[in-house]
């Protein structure tokens, strides 16, 4: 089945998330290289909906968050810019915040034969939505929001 047919079979919210990710992934990659992680995350936070309280998380809303994660992952694999875990997680975090979900951007690290490695993912009330539960066995999450630590990633 070609990409256009697959796109047409998506629900309206899935199409919206996919199109937003197509724009936001390359924009996020460029912003991380130019203004850095903390400034880009702060900038996106301005455009997250703060008017209404966060939505209550249900099994259905978690499924919706996971569908959104798949919509972000698709253009990261096949789009112009192949977004890494950090770019994908930032975009997903922002999209979920816009839906009033209590999303948290998590970053962890590990030491391997290759050296120091870091990985990013998104959690909603402790539920990992864009990775497997194994990520918590493979990476040690930072206790605080990395943006609050003043770490810049360029």
mmCIF file with all atom_site columns, C-alpha atoms in Angstrom:
data_model
loop_
_atom_site.group_PDB
_atom_site.id
_atom_site.type_symbol
_atom_site.label_atom_id
_atom_site.label_alt_id
_atom_site.label_comp_id
_atom_site.label_asym_id
_atom_site.label_entity_id
_atom_site.label_seq_id
_atom_site.pdbx_PDB_ins_code
_atom_site.Cartn_x
_atom_site.Cartn_y
_atom_site.Cartn_z
_atom_site.occupancy
_atom_site.B_iso_or_equiv
_atom_site.pdbx_formal_charge
_atom_site.auth_seq_id
_atom_site.auth_comp_id
_atom_site.auth_asym_id
_atom_site.auth_atom_id
_atom_site.pdbx_PDB_model_num
ATOM 1   C CA . UNK A 1 1   ? 0.000  0.000  0.000  1.00 0.00 ? 1   UNK A CA 1
ATOM 2   C CA . UNK A 1 2   ? 1.441  3.373  -0.920 1.00 0.00 ? 2   UNK A CA 1
ATOM 3   C CA . UNK A 1 3   ? 2.027  6.197  1.564  1.00 0.00 ? 3   UNK A CA 1
ATOM 4   C CA . UNK A 1 4   ? -0.897 8.284  0.340  1.00 0.00 ? 4   UNK A CA 1
ATOM 5   C CA . UNK A 1 5   ? -3.371 5.458  0.956  1.00 0.00 ? 5   UNK A CA 1
ATOM 6   C CA . UNK A 1 6   ? -1.940 4.831  4.407  1.00 0.00 ? 6   UNK A CA 1
ATOM 7   C CA . UNK A 1 7   ? -2.235 8.539  5.170  1.00 0.00 ? 7   UNK A CA 1
ATOM 8   C CA . UNK A 1 8   ? -5.872 8.629  4.040  1.00 0.00 ? 8   UNK A CA 1
ATOM 9   C CA . UNK A 1 9   ? -6.694 5.685  6.318  1.00 0.00 ? 9   UNK A CA 1
ATOM 10  C CA . UNK A 1 10  ? -5.504 7.593  9.384  1.00 0.00 ? 10  UNK A CA 1
ATOM 11  C CA . UNK A 1 11  ? -7.991 9.319  11.656 1.00 0.00 ? 11  UNK A CA 1
ATOM 12  C CA . UNK A 1 12  ? -8.157 13.120 11.587 1.00 0.00 ? 12  UNK A CA 1
ATOM 13  C CA . UNK A 1 13  ? -6.209 13.450 14.888 1.00 0.00 ? 13  UNK A CA 1
ATOM 14  C CA . UNK A 1 14  ? -3.549 11.047 13.581 1.00 0.00 ? 14  UNK A CA 1
ATOM 15  C CA . UNK A 1 15  ? -3.210 13.007 10.330 1.00 0.00 ? 15  UNK A CA 1
ATOM 16  C CA . UNK A 1 16  ? -2.907 16.230 12.288 1.00 0.00 ? 16  UNK A CA 1
ATOM 17  C CA . UNK A 1 17  ? -0.168 14.802 14.531 1.00 0.00 ? 17  UNK A CA 1
ATOM 18  C CA . UNK A 1 18  ? 1.706  13.414 11.514 1.00 0.00 ? 18  UNK A CA 1
ATOM 19  C CA . UNK A 1 19  ? 1.596  16.734 9.642  1.00 0.00 ? 19  UNK A CA 1
ATOM 20  C CA . UNK A 1 20  ? 2.669  18.668 12.733 1.00 0.00 ? 20  UNK A CA 1
ATOM 21  C CA . UNK A 1 21  ? 5.552  16.235 13.253 1.00 0.00 ? 21  UNK A CA 1
ATOM 22  C CA . UNK A 1 22  ? 6.627  16.670 9.612  1.00 0.00 ? 22  UNK A CA 1
ATOM 23  C CA . UNK A 1 23  ? 7.081  20.374 10.308 1.00 0.00 ? 23  UNK A CA 1
ATOM 24  C CA . UNK A 1 24  ? 8.298  20.221 13.896 1.00 0.00 ? 24  UNK A CA 1
ATOM 25  C CA . UNK A 1 25  ? 10.980 17.526 13.539 1.00 0.00 ? 25  UNK A CA 1
ATOM 26  C CA . UNK A 1 26  ? 13.252 19.494 11.172 1.00 0.00 ? 26  UNK A CA 1
ATOM 27  C CA . UNK A 1 27  ? 12.477 22.705 13.051 1.00 0.00 ? 27  UNK A CA 1
ATOM 28  C CA . UNK A 1 28  ? 13.427 21.052 16.340 1.00 0.00 ? 28  UNK A CA 1
ATOM 29  C CA . UNK A 1 29  ? 16.640 19.630 14.872 1.00 0.00 ? 29  UNK A CA 1
ATOM 30  C CA . UNK A 1 30  ? 17.632 23.089 13.643 1.00 0.00 ? 30  UNK A CA 1
ATOM 31  C CA . UNK A 1 31  ? 16.668 24.771 16.915 1.00 0.00 ? 31  UNK A CA 1
ATOM 32  C CA . UNK A 1 32  ? 18.667 22.298 19.003 1.00 0.00 ? 32  UNK A CA 1
ATOM 33  C CA . UNK A 1 33  ? 21.747 23.075 16.923 1.00 0.00 ? 33  UNK A CA 1
ATOM 34  C CA . UNK A 1 34  ? 21.284 26.844 16.995 1.00 0.00 ? 34  UNK A CA 1
ATOM 35  C CA . UNK A 1 35  ? 19.648 27.893 20.278 1.00 0.00 ? 35  UNK A CA 1
ATOM 36  C CA . UNK A 1 36  ? 20.056 24.723 22.343 1.00 0.00 ? 36  UNK A CA 1
ATOM 37  C CA . UNK A 1 37  ? 17.822 22.368 24.281 1.00 0.00 ? 37  UNK A CA 1
ATOM 38  C CA . UNK A 1 38  ? 16.788 24.582 27.195 1.00 0.00 ? 38  UNK A CA 1
ATOM 39  C CA . UNK A 1 39  ? 15.835 27.591 25.075 1.00 0.00 ? 39  UNK A CA 1
ATOM 40  C CA . UNK A 1 40  ? 13.912 25.488 22.527 1.00 0.00 ? 40  UNK A CA 1
ATOM 41  C CA . UNK A 1 41  ? 12.004 23.639 25.243 1.00 0.00 ? 41  UNK A CA 1
ATOM 42  C CA . UNK A 1 42  ? 11.172 26.946 26.946 1.00 0.00 ? 42  UNK A CA 1
ATOM 43  C CA . UNK A 1 43  ? 10.033 28.402 23.629 1.00 0.00 ? 43  UNK A CA 1
ATOM 44  C CA . UNK A 1 44  ? 7.739  25.439 22.948 1.00 0.00 ? 44  UNK A CA 1
ATOM 45  C CA . UNK A 1 45  ? 6.340  25.646 26.479 1.00 0.00 ? 45  UNK A CA 1
ATOM 46  C CA . UNK A 1 46  ? 5.021  29.103 25.672 1.00 0.00 ? 46  UNK A CA 1
ATOM 47  C CA . UNK A 1 47  ? 2.819  27.566 22.979 1.00 0.00 ? 47  UNK A CA 1
ATOM 48  C CA . UNK A 1 48  ? 1.518  24.703 25.106 1.00 0.00 ? 48  UNK A CA 1
ATOM 49  C CA . UNK A 1 49  ? -2.062 25.203 26.223 1.00 0.00 ? 49  UNK A CA 1
ATOM 50  C CA . UNK A 1 50  ? -2.011 26.420 29.833 1.00 0.00 ? 50  UNK A CA 1
ATOM 51  C CA . UNK A 1 51  ? -5.579 27.713 30.005 1.00 0.00 ? 51  UNK A CA 1
ATOM 52  C CA . UNK A 1 52  ? -7.273 24.460 30.999 1.00 0.00 ? 52  UNK A CA 1
ATOM 53  C CA . UNK A 1 53  ? -6.193 21.972 33.666 1.00 0.00 ? 53  UNK A CA 1
ATOM 54  C CA . UNK A 1 54  ? -4.383 18.840 32.572 1.00 0.00 ? 54  UNK A CA 1
ATOM 55  C CA . UNK A 1 55  ? -6.653 16.043 31.435 1.00 0.00 ? 55  UNK A CA 1
ATOM 56  C CA . UNK A 1 56  ? -7.186 12.965 33.560 1.00 0.00 ? 56  UNK A CA 1
ATOM 57  C CA . UNK A 1 57  ? -5.159 10.070 32.189 1.00 0.00 ? 57  UNK A CA 1
ATOM 58  C CA . UNK A 1 58  ? -7.197 7.038  31.204 1.00 0.00 ? 58  UNK A CA 1
ATOM 59  C CA . UNK A 1 59  ? -6.408 3.836  29.314 1.00 0.00 ? 59  UNK A CA 1
ATOM 60  C CA . UNK A 1 60  ? -7.948 5.451  26.242 1.00 0.00 ? 60  UNK A CA 1
ATOM 61  C CA . UNK A 1 61  ? -5.860 8.626  26.552 1.00 0.00 ? 61  UNK A CA 1
ATOM 62  C CA . UNK A 1 62  ? -2.700 6.517  26.958 1.00 0.00 ? 62  UNK A CA 1
ATOM 63  C CA . UNK A 1 63  ? -3.580 4.688  23.739 1.00 0.00 ? 63  UNK A CA 1
ATOM 64  C CA . UNK A 1 64  ? -4.071 8.071  22.074 1.00 0.00 ? 64  UNK A CA 1
ATOM 65  C CA . UNK A 1 65  ? -0.633 9.174  23.340 1.00 0.00 ? 65  UNK A CA 1
ATOM 66  C CA . UNK A 1 66  ? 0.932  6.014  21.889 1.00 0.00 ? 66  UNK A CA 1
ATOM 67  C CA . UNK A 1 67  ? -0.797 6.620  18.532 1.00 0.00 ? 67  UNK A CA 1
ATOM 68  C CA . UNK A 1 68  ? 0.583  10.157 18.563 1.00 0.00 ? 68  UNK A CA 1
ATOM 69  C CA . UNK A 1 69  ? 4.036  8.707  19.267 1.00 0.00 ? 69  UNK A CA 1
ATOM 70  C CA . UNK A 1 70  ? 3.705  6.488  16.181 1.00 0.00 ? 70  UNK A CA 1
ATOM 71  C CA . UNK A 1 71  ? 2.694  9.521  14.120 1.00 0.00 ? 71  UNK A CA 1
ATOM 72  C CA . UNK A 1 72  ? 5.852  11.331 15.288 1.00 0.00 ? 72  UNK A CA 1
ATOM 73  C CA . UNK A 1 73  ? 8.049  8.292  14.609 1.00 0.00 ? 73  UNK A CA 1
ATOM 74  C CA . UNK A 1 74  ? 6.815  7.852  11.016 1.00 0.00 ? 74  UNK A CA 1
ATOM 75  C CA . UNK A 1 75  ? 8.225  11.086 9.541  1.00 0.00 ? 75  UNK A CA 1
ATOM 76  C CA . UNK A 1 76  ? 11.343 10.661 11.692 1.00 0.00 ? 76  UNK A CA 1
ATOM 77  C CA . UNK A 1 77  ? 12.018 7.445  9.762  1.00 0.00 ? 77  UNK A CA 1
ATOM 78  C CA . UNK A 1 78  ? 10.863 8.513  6.312  1.00 0.00 ? 78  UNK A CA 1
ATOM 79  C CA . UNK A 1 79  ? 10.874 12.313 6.350  1.00 0.00 ? 79  UNK A CA 1
ATOM 80  C CA . UNK A 1 80  ? 13.416 14.838 5.174  1.00 0.00 ? 80  UNK A CA 1
ATOM 81  C CA . UNK A 1 81  ? 15.086 14.977 8.588  1.00 0.00 ? 81  UNK A CA 1
ATOM 82  C CA . UNK A 1 82  ? 15.517 11.646 10.326 1.00 0.00 ? 82  UNK A CA 1
ATOM 83  C CA . UNK A 1 83  ? 14.804 12.754 13.867 1.00 0.00 ? 83  UNK A CA 1
ATOM 84  C CA . UNK A 1 84  ? 16.778 11.158 16.653 1.00 0.00 ? 84  UNK A CA 1
ATOM 85  C CA . UNK A 1 85  ? 15.247 10.187 19.975 1.00 0.00 ? 85  UNK A CA 1
ATOM 86  C CA . UNK A 1 86  ? 15.682 13.687 21.405 1.00 0.00 ? 86  UNK A CA 1
ATOM 87  C CA . UNK A 1 87  ? 13.989 15.462 18.508 1.00 0.00 ? 87  UNK A CA 1
ATOM 88  C CA . UNK A 1 88  ? 11.172 12.905 18.424 1.00 0.00 ? 88  UNK A CA 1
ATOM 89  C CA . UNK A 1 89  ? 10.647 13.068 22.177 1.00 0.00 ? 89  UNK A CA 1
ATOM 90  C CA . UNK A 1 90  ? 10.573 16.871 22.251 1.00 0.00 ? 90  UNK A CA 1
ATOM 91  C CA . UNK A 1 91  ? 7.991  16.952 19.457 1.00 0.00 ? 91  UNK A CA 1
ATOM 92  C CA . UNK A 1 92  ? 5.878  14.248 21.118 1.00 0.00 ? 92  UNK A CA 1
ATOM 93  C CA . UNK A 1 93  ? 6.139  15.964 24.522 1.00 0.00 ? 93  UNK A CA 1
ATOM 94  C CA . UNK A 1 94  ? 4.869  19.216 23.009 1.00 0.00 ? 94  UNK A CA 1
ATOM 95  C CA . UNK A 1 95  ? 2.037  17.581 21.047 1.00 0.00 ? 95  UNK A CA 1
ATOM 96  C CA . UNK A 1 96  ? 0.844  15.783 24.171 1.00 0.00 ? 96  UNK A CA 1
ATOM 97  C CA . UNK A 1 97  ? 1.000  18.971 26.241 1.00 0.00 ? 97  UNK A CA 1
ATOM 98  C CA . UNK A 1 98  ? -1.134 20.643 23.571 1.00 0.00 ? 98  UNK A CA 1
ATOM 99  C CA . UNK A 1 99  ? -3.682 17.854 24.154 1.00 0.00 ? 99  UNK A CA 1
ATOM 100 C CA . UNK A 1 100 ? -3.537 18.706 27.884 1.00 0.00 ? 100 UNK A CA 1
ATOM 101 C CA . UNK A 1 101 ? -1.819 15.422 28.782 1.00 0.00 ? 101 UNK A CA 1
ATOM 102 C CA . UNK A 1 102 ? 0.679  15.492 31.691 1.00 0.00 ? 102 UNK A CA 1
ATOM 103 C CA . UNK A 1 103 ? 3.634  14.527 29.507 1.00 0.00 ? 103 UNK A CA 1
ATOM 104 C CA . UNK A 1 104 ? 7.185  14.505 30.838 1.00 0.00 ? 104 UNK A CA 1
ATOM 105 C CA . UNK A 1 105 ? 10.295 14.548 28.694 1.00 0.00 ? 105 UNK A CA 1
ATOM 106 C CA . UNK A 1 106 ? 12.771 12.102 30.215 1.00 0.00 ? 106 UNK A CA 1
ATOM 107 C CA . UNK A 1 107 ? 16.458 11.761 29.462 1.00 0.00 ? 107 UNK A CA 1
ATOM 108 C CA . UNK A 1 108 ? 18.692 8.971  30.685 1.00 0.00 ? 108 UNK A CA 1
ATOM 109 C CA . UNK A 1 109 ? 22.284 7.894  30.280 1.00 0.00 ? 109 UNK A CA 1
ATOM 110 C CA . UNK A 1 110 ? 24.421 4.787  30.321 1.00 0.00 ? 110 UNK A CA 1
ATOM 111 C CA . UNK A 1 111 ? 28.028 3.796  29.965 1.00 0.00 ? 111 UNK A CA 1
ATOM 112 C CA . UNK A 1 112 ? 28.751 1.231  27.255 1.00 0.00 ? 112 UNK A CA 1
ATOM 113 C CA . UNK A 1 113 ? 31.722 -0.073 25.292 1.00 0.00 ? 113 UNK A CA 1
ATOM 114 C CA . UNK A 1 114 ? 31.193 2.857  22.912 1.00 0.00 ? 114 UNK A CA 1
ATOM 115 C CA . UNK A 1 115 ? 31.352 5.345  25.796 1.00 0.00 ? 115 UNK A CA 1
ATOM 116 C CA . UNK A 1 116 ? 28.725 7.603  27.302 1.00 0.00 ? 116 UNK A CA 1
ATOM 117 C CA . UNK A 1 117 ? 25.303 7.303  25.655 1.00 0.00 ? 117 UNK A CA 1
ATOM 118 C CA . UNK A 1 118 ? 22.123 9.276  26.260 1.00 0.00 ? 118 UNK A CA 1
ATOM 119 C CA . UNK A 1 119 ? 18.537 8.564  25.268 1.00 0.00 ? 119 UNK A CA 1
ATOM 120 C CA . UNK A 1 120 ? 15.268 10.508 25.436 1.00 0.00 ? 120 UNK A CA 1
ATOM 121 C CA . UNK A 1 121 ? 11.682 9.324  25.811 1.00 0.00 ? 121 UNK A CA 1
ATOM 122 C CA . UNK A 1 122 ? 8.284  10.608 26.970 1.00 0.00 ? 122 UNK A CA 1
ATOM 123 C CA . UNK A 1 123 ? 6.252  9.442  29.949 1.00 0.00 ? 123 UNK A CA 1
ATOM 124 C CA . UNK A 1 124 ? 2.654  10.154 30.876 1.00 0.00 ? 124 UNK A CA 1
ATOM 125 C CA . UNK A 1 125 ? 2.093  9.557  34.588 1.00 0.00 ? 125 UNK A CA 1
ATOM 126 C CA . UNK A 1 126 ? 4.958  7.057  34.644 1.00 0.00 ? 126 UNK A CA 1
ATOM 127 C CA . UNK A 1 127 ? 3.825  5.251  31.474 1.00 0.00 ? 127 UNK A CA 1
ATOM 128 C CA . UNK A 1 128 ? 6.398  5.269  28.683 1.00 0.00 ? 128 UNK A CA 1
ATOM 129 C CA . UNK A 1 129 ? 4.608  6.150  25.458 1.00 0.00 ? 129 UNK A CA 1
ATOM 130 C CA . UNK A 1 130 ? 7.306  6.223  22.763 1.00 0.00 ? 130 UNK A CA 1
ATOM 131 C CA . UNK A 1 131 ? 9.635  3.445  23.847 1.00 0.00 ? 131 UNK A CA 1
ATOM 132 C CA . UNK A 1 132 ? 9.557  0.104  25.636 1.00 0.00 ? 132 UNK A CA 1
ATOM 133 C CA . UNK A 1 133 ? 9.688  -0.441 29.388 1.00 0.00 ? 133 UNK A CA 1
ATOM 134 C CA . UNK A 1 134 ? 13.223 -1.808 28.840 1.00 0.00 ? 134 UNK A CA 1
ATOM 135 C CA . UNK A 1 135 ? 14.456 1.755  28.473 1.00 0.00 ? 135 UNK A CA 1
ATOM 136 C CA . UNK A 1 136 ? 14.418 2.006  32.277 1.00 0.00 ? 136 UNK A CA 1
ATOM 137 C CA . UNK A 1 137 ? 16.700 -1.043 32.493 1.00 0.00 ? 137 UNK A CA 1
ATOM 138 C CA . UNK A 1 138 ? 19.046 0.220  29.785 1.00 0.00 ? 138 UNK A CA 1
ATOM 139 C CA . UNK A 1 139 ? 19.322 3.886  30.818 1.00 0.00 ? 139 UNK A CA 1
ATOM 140 C CA . UNK A 1 140 ? 19.464 5.619  34.184 1.00 0.00 ? 140 UNK A CA 1
ATOM 141 C CA . UNK A 1 141 ? 17.043 8.554  34.004 1.00 0.00 ? 141 UNK A CA 1
ATOM 142 C CA . UNK A 1 142 ? 18.149 11.930 35.289 1.00 0.00 ? 142 UNK A CA 1
ATOM 143 C CA . UNK A 1 143 ? 16.207 12.739 38.448 1.00 0.00 ? 143 UNK A CA 1
ATOM 144 C CA . UNK A 1 144 ? 15.510 16.339 37.464 1.00 0.00 ? 144 UNK A CA 1
ATOM 145 C CA . UNK A 1 145 ? 14.380 17.878 34.238 1.00 0.00 ? 145 UNK A CA 1
ATOM 146 C CA . UNK A 1 146 ? 17.626 18.233 32.283 1.00 0.00 ? 146 UNK A CA 1
ATOM 147 C CA . UNK A 1 147 ? 16.542 21.689 31.120 1.00 0.00 ? 147 UNK A CA 1
ATOM 148 C CA . UNK A 1 148 ? 16.490 22.799 34.758 1.00 0.00 ? 148 UNK A CA 1
ATOM 149 C CA . UNK A 1 149 ? 20.102 21.658 35.138 1.00 0.00 ? 149 UNK A CA 1
ATOM 150 C CA . UNK A 1 150 ? 21.296 24.234 32.628 1.00 0.00 ? 150 UNK A CA 1
ATOM 151 C CA . UNK A 1 151 ? 22.748 21.606 30.297 1.00 0.00 ? 151 UNK A CA 1
ATOM 152 C CA . UNK A 1 152 ? 22.926 22.764 26.704 1.00 0.00 ? 152 UNK A CA 1
ATOM 153 C CA . UNK A 1 153 ? 22.928 20.189 23.915 1.00 0.00 ? 153 UNK A CA 1
ATOM 154 C CA . UNK A 1 154 ? 24.210 21.545 20.605 1.00 0.00 ? 154 UNK A CA 1
#
